Short mmCIF file of N, CA and C in Angstrom, two decimals:
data_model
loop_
_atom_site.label_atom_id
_atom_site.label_comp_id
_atom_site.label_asym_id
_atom_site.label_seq_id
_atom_site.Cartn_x
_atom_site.Cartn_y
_atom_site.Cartn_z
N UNK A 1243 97.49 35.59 88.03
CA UNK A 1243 97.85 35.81 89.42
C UNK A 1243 99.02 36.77 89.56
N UNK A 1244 100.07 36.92 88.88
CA UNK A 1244 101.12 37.89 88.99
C UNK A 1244 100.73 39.21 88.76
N UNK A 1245 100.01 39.23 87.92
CA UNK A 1245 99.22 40.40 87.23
C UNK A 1245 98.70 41.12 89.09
N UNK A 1246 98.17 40.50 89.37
CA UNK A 1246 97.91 40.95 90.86
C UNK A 1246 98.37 41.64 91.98
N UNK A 1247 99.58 40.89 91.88
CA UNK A 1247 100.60 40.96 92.97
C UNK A 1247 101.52 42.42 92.00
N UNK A 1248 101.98 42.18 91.18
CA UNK A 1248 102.55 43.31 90.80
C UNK A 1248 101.25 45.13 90.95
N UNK A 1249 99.93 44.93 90.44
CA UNK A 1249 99.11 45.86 90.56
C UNK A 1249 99.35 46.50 92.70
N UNK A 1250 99.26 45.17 93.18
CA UNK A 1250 99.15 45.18 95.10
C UNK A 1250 100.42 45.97 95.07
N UNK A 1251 101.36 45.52 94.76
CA UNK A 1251 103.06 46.40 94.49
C UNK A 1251 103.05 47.73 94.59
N UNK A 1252 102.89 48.07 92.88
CA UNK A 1252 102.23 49.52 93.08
C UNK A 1252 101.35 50.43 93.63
N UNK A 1253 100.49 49.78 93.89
CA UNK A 1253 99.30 50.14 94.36
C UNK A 1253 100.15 50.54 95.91
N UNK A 1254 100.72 49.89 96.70
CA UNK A 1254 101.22 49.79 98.44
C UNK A 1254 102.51 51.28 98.06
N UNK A 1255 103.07 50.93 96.69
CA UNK A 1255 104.40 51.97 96.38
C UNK A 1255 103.62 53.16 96.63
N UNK A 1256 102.79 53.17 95.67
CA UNK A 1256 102.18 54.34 95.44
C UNK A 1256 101.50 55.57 96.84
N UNK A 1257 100.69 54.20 97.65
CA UNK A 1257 100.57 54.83 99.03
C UNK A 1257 101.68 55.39 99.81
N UNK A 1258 102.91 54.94 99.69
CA UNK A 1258 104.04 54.69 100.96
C UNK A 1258 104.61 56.13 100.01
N UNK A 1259 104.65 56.02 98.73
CA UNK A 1259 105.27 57.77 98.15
C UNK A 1259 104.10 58.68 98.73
N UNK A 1260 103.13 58.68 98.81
CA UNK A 1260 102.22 59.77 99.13
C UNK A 1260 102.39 60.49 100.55
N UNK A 1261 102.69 59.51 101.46
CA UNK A 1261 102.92 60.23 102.75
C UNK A 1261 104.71 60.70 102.77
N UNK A 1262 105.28 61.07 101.84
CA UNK A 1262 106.65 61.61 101.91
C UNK A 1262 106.22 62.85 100.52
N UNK A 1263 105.18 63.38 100.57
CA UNK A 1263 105.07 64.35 99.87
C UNK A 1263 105.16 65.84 101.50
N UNK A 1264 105.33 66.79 101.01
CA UNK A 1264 105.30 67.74 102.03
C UNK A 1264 104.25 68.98 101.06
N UNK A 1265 103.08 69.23 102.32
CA UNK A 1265 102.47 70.22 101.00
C UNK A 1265 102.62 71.56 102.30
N UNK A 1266 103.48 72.88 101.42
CA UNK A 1266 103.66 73.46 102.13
C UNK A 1266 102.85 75.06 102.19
N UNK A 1267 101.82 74.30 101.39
CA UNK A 1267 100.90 75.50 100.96
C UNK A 1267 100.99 76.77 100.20
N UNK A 1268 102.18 76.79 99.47
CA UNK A 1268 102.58 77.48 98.70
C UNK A 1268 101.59 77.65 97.27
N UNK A 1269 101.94 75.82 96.76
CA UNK A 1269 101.33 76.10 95.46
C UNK A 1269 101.82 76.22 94.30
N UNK A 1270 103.57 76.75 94.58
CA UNK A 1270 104.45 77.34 94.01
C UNK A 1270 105.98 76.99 94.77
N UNK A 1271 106.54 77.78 93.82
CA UNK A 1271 108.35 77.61 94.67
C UNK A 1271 108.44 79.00 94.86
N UNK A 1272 107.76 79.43 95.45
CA UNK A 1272 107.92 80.80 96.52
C UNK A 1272 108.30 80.41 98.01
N UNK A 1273 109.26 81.54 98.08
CA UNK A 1273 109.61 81.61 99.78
C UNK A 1273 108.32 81.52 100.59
N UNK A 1274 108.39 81.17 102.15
CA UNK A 1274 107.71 81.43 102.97
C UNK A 1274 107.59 83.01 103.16
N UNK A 1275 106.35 83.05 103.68
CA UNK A 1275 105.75 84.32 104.36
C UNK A 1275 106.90 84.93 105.13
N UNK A 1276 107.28 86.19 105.15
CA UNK A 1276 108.47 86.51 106.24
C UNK A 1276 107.87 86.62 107.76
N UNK A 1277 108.38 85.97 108.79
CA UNK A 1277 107.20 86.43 109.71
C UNK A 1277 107.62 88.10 110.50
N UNK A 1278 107.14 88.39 111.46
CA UNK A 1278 106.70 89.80 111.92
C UNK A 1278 108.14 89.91 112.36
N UNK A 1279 108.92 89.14 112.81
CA UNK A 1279 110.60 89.23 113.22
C UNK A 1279 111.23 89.48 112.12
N UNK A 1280 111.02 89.02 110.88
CA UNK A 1280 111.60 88.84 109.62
C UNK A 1280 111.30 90.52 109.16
N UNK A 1281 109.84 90.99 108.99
CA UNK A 1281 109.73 91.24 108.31
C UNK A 1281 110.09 93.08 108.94
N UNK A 1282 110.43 92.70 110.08
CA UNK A 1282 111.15 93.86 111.13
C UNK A 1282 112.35 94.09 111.13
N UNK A 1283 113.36 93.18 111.08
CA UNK A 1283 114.73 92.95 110.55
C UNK A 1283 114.88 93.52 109.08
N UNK A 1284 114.21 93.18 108.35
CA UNK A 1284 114.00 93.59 107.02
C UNK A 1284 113.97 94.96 106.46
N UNK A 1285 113.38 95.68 107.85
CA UNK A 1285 113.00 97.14 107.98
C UNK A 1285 113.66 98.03 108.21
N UNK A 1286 114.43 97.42 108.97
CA UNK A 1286 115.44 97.68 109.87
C UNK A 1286 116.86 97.98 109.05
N UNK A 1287 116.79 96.77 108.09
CA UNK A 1287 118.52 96.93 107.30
C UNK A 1287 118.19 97.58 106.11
N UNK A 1288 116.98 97.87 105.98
CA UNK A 1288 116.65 98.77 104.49
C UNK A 1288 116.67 100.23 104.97
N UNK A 1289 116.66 100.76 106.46
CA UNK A 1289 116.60 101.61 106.92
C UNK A 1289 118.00 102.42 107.54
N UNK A 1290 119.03 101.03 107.81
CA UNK A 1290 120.26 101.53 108.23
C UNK A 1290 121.13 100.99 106.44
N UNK A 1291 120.80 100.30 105.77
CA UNK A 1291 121.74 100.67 104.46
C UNK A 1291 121.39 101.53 103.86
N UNK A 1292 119.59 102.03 103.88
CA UNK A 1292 119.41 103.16 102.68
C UNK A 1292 119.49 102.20 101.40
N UNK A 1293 118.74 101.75 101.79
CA UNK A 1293 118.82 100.42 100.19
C UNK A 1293 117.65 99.38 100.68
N UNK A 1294 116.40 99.39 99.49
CA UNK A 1294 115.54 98.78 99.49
C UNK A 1294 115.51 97.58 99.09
N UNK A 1295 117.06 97.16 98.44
CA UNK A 1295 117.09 95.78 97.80
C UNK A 1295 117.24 94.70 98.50
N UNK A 1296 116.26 94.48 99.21
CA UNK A 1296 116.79 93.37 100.73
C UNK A 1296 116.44 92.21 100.14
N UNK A 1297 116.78 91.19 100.75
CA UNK A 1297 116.16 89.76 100.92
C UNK A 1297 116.01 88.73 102.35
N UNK A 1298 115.22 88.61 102.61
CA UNK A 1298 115.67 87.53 103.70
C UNK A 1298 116.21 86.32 103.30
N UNK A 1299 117.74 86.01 104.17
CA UNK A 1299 117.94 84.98 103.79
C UNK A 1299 118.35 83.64 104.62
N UNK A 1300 117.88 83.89 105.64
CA UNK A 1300 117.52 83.22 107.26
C UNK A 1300 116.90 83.49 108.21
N UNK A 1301 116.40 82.97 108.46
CA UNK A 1301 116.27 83.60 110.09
C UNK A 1301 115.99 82.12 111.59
N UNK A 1302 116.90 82.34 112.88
CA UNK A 1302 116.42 81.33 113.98
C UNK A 1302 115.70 82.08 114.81
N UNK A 1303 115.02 81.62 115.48
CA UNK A 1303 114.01 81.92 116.34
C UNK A 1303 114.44 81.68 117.59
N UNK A 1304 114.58 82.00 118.87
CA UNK A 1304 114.71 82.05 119.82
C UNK A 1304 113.26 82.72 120.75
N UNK A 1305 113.85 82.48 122.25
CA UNK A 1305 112.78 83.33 123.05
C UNK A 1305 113.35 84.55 123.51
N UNK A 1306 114.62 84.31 123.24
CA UNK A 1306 115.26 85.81 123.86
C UNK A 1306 115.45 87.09 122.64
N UNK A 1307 115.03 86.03 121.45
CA UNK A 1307 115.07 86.84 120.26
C UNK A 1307 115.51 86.57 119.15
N UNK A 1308 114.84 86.93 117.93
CA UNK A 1308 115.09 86.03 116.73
C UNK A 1308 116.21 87.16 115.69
N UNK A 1309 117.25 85.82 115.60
CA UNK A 1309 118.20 86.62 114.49
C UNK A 1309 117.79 86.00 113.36
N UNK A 1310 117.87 87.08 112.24
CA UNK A 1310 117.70 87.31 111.07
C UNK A 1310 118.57 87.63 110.05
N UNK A 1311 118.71 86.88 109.71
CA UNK A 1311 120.26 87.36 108.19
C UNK A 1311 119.33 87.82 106.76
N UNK A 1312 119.95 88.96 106.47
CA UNK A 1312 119.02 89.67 105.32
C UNK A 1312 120.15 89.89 104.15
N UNK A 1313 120.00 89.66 102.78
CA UNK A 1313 120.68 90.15 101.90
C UNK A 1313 120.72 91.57 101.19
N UNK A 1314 121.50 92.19 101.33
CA UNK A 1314 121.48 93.62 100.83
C UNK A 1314 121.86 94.40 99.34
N UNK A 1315 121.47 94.25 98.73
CA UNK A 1315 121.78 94.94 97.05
C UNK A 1315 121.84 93.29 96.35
N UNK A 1316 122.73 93.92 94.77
CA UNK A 1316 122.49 92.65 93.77
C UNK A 1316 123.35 91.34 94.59
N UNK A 1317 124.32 91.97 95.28
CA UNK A 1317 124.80 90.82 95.31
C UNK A 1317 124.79 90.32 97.17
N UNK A 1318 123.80 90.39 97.20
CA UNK A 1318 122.88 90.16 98.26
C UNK A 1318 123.93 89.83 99.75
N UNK A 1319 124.77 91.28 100.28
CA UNK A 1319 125.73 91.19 101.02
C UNK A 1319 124.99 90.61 102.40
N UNK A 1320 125.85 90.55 103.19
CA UNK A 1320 124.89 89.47 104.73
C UNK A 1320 125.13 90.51 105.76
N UNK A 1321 123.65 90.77 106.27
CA UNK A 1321 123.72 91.80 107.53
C UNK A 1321 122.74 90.73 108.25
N UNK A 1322 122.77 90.85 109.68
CA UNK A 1322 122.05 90.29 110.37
C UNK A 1322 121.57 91.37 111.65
N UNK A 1323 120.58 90.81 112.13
CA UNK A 1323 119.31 91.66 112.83
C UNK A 1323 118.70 90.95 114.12
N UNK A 1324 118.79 91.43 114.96
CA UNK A 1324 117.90 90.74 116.40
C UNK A 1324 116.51 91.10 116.33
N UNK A 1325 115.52 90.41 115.94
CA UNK A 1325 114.11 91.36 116.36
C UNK A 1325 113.41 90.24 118.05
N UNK A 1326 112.87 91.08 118.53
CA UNK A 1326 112.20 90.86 119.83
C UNK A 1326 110.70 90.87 119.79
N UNK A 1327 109.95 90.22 120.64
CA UNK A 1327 108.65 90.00 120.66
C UNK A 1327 108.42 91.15 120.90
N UNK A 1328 108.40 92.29 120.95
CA UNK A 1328 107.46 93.46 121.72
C UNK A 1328 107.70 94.65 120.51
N UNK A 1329 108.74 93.63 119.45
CA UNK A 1329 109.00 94.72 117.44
C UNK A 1329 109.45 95.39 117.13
N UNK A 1330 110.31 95.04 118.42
CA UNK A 1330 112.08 96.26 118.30
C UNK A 1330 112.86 95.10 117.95
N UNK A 1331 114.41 96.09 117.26
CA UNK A 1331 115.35 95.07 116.40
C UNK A 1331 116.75 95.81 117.23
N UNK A 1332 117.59 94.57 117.17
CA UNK A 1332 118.86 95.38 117.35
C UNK A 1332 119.66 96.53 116.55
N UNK A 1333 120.32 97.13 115.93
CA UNK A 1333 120.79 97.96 114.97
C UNK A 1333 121.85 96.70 114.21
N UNK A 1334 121.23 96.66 112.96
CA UNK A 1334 121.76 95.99 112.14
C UNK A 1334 123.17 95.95 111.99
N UNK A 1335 123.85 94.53 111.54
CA UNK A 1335 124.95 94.46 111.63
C UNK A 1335 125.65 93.78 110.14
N UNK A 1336 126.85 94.77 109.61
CA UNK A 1336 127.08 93.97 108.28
C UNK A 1336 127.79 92.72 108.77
N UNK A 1337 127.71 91.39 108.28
CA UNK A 1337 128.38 90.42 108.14
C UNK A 1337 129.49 90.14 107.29
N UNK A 1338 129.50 91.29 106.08
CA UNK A 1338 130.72 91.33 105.42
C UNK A 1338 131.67 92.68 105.63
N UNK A 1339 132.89 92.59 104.46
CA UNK A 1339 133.94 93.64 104.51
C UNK A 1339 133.20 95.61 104.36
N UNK A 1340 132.91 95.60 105.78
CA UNK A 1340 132.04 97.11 105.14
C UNK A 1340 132.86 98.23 104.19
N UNK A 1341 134.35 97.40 104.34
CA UNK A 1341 135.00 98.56 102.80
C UNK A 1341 134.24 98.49 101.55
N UNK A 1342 134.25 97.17 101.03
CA UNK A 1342 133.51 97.29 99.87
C UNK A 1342 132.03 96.92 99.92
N UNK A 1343 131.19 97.64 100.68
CA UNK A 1343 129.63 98.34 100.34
C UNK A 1343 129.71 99.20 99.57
#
């Protein structure tokens, strides 16, 4: 009979871990997809640094317009970016000391 109750145990554990899994369709430990704001911002600070080494490394979403924080070279400096539904961006802005870029 214990034999039972311990199998019912696991068996209930086992269910109750399954719904605290998150499947995020990756597959992998890859970033998300950048979306069309992201990937405009992105465009945007590779275009006003002259430097292709970007990263995204935020972005909030709004309706009035989504800011975007992008990393720039190795040591992935912080510029941030407004993009708008209609796929215009604000003119990028450094977040750090623009002496040492």
């Amino acid at each position: 009979m214990p034999r039972r109750i311990i199998l019912g145990a696991v068996a209930l554990s086992a269910m109750s871990l399954a719904g605290c899994v998150e499947d995020t369709g990756g597959g992998g430990t890859s970033a998300p997809m950048p979306t069309e704001a992201d990937q405009a911002c992105l465009r945007a600070v590779t275009a006003e640094t002259n430097n292709p080494d970007v990263t995204l490394l935020g972005s909030s979403f709004s309706e009035a317009g989504t800011e975007v924080i992008v990393g720039v070279g190795p040591d992935r400096a912080r510029w941030q970016c407004i993009a708008y539904s209609d796929g215009t961006t604000t003119r990028p802005m450094s977040l750090t000391d623009e002496g040492s870029l």
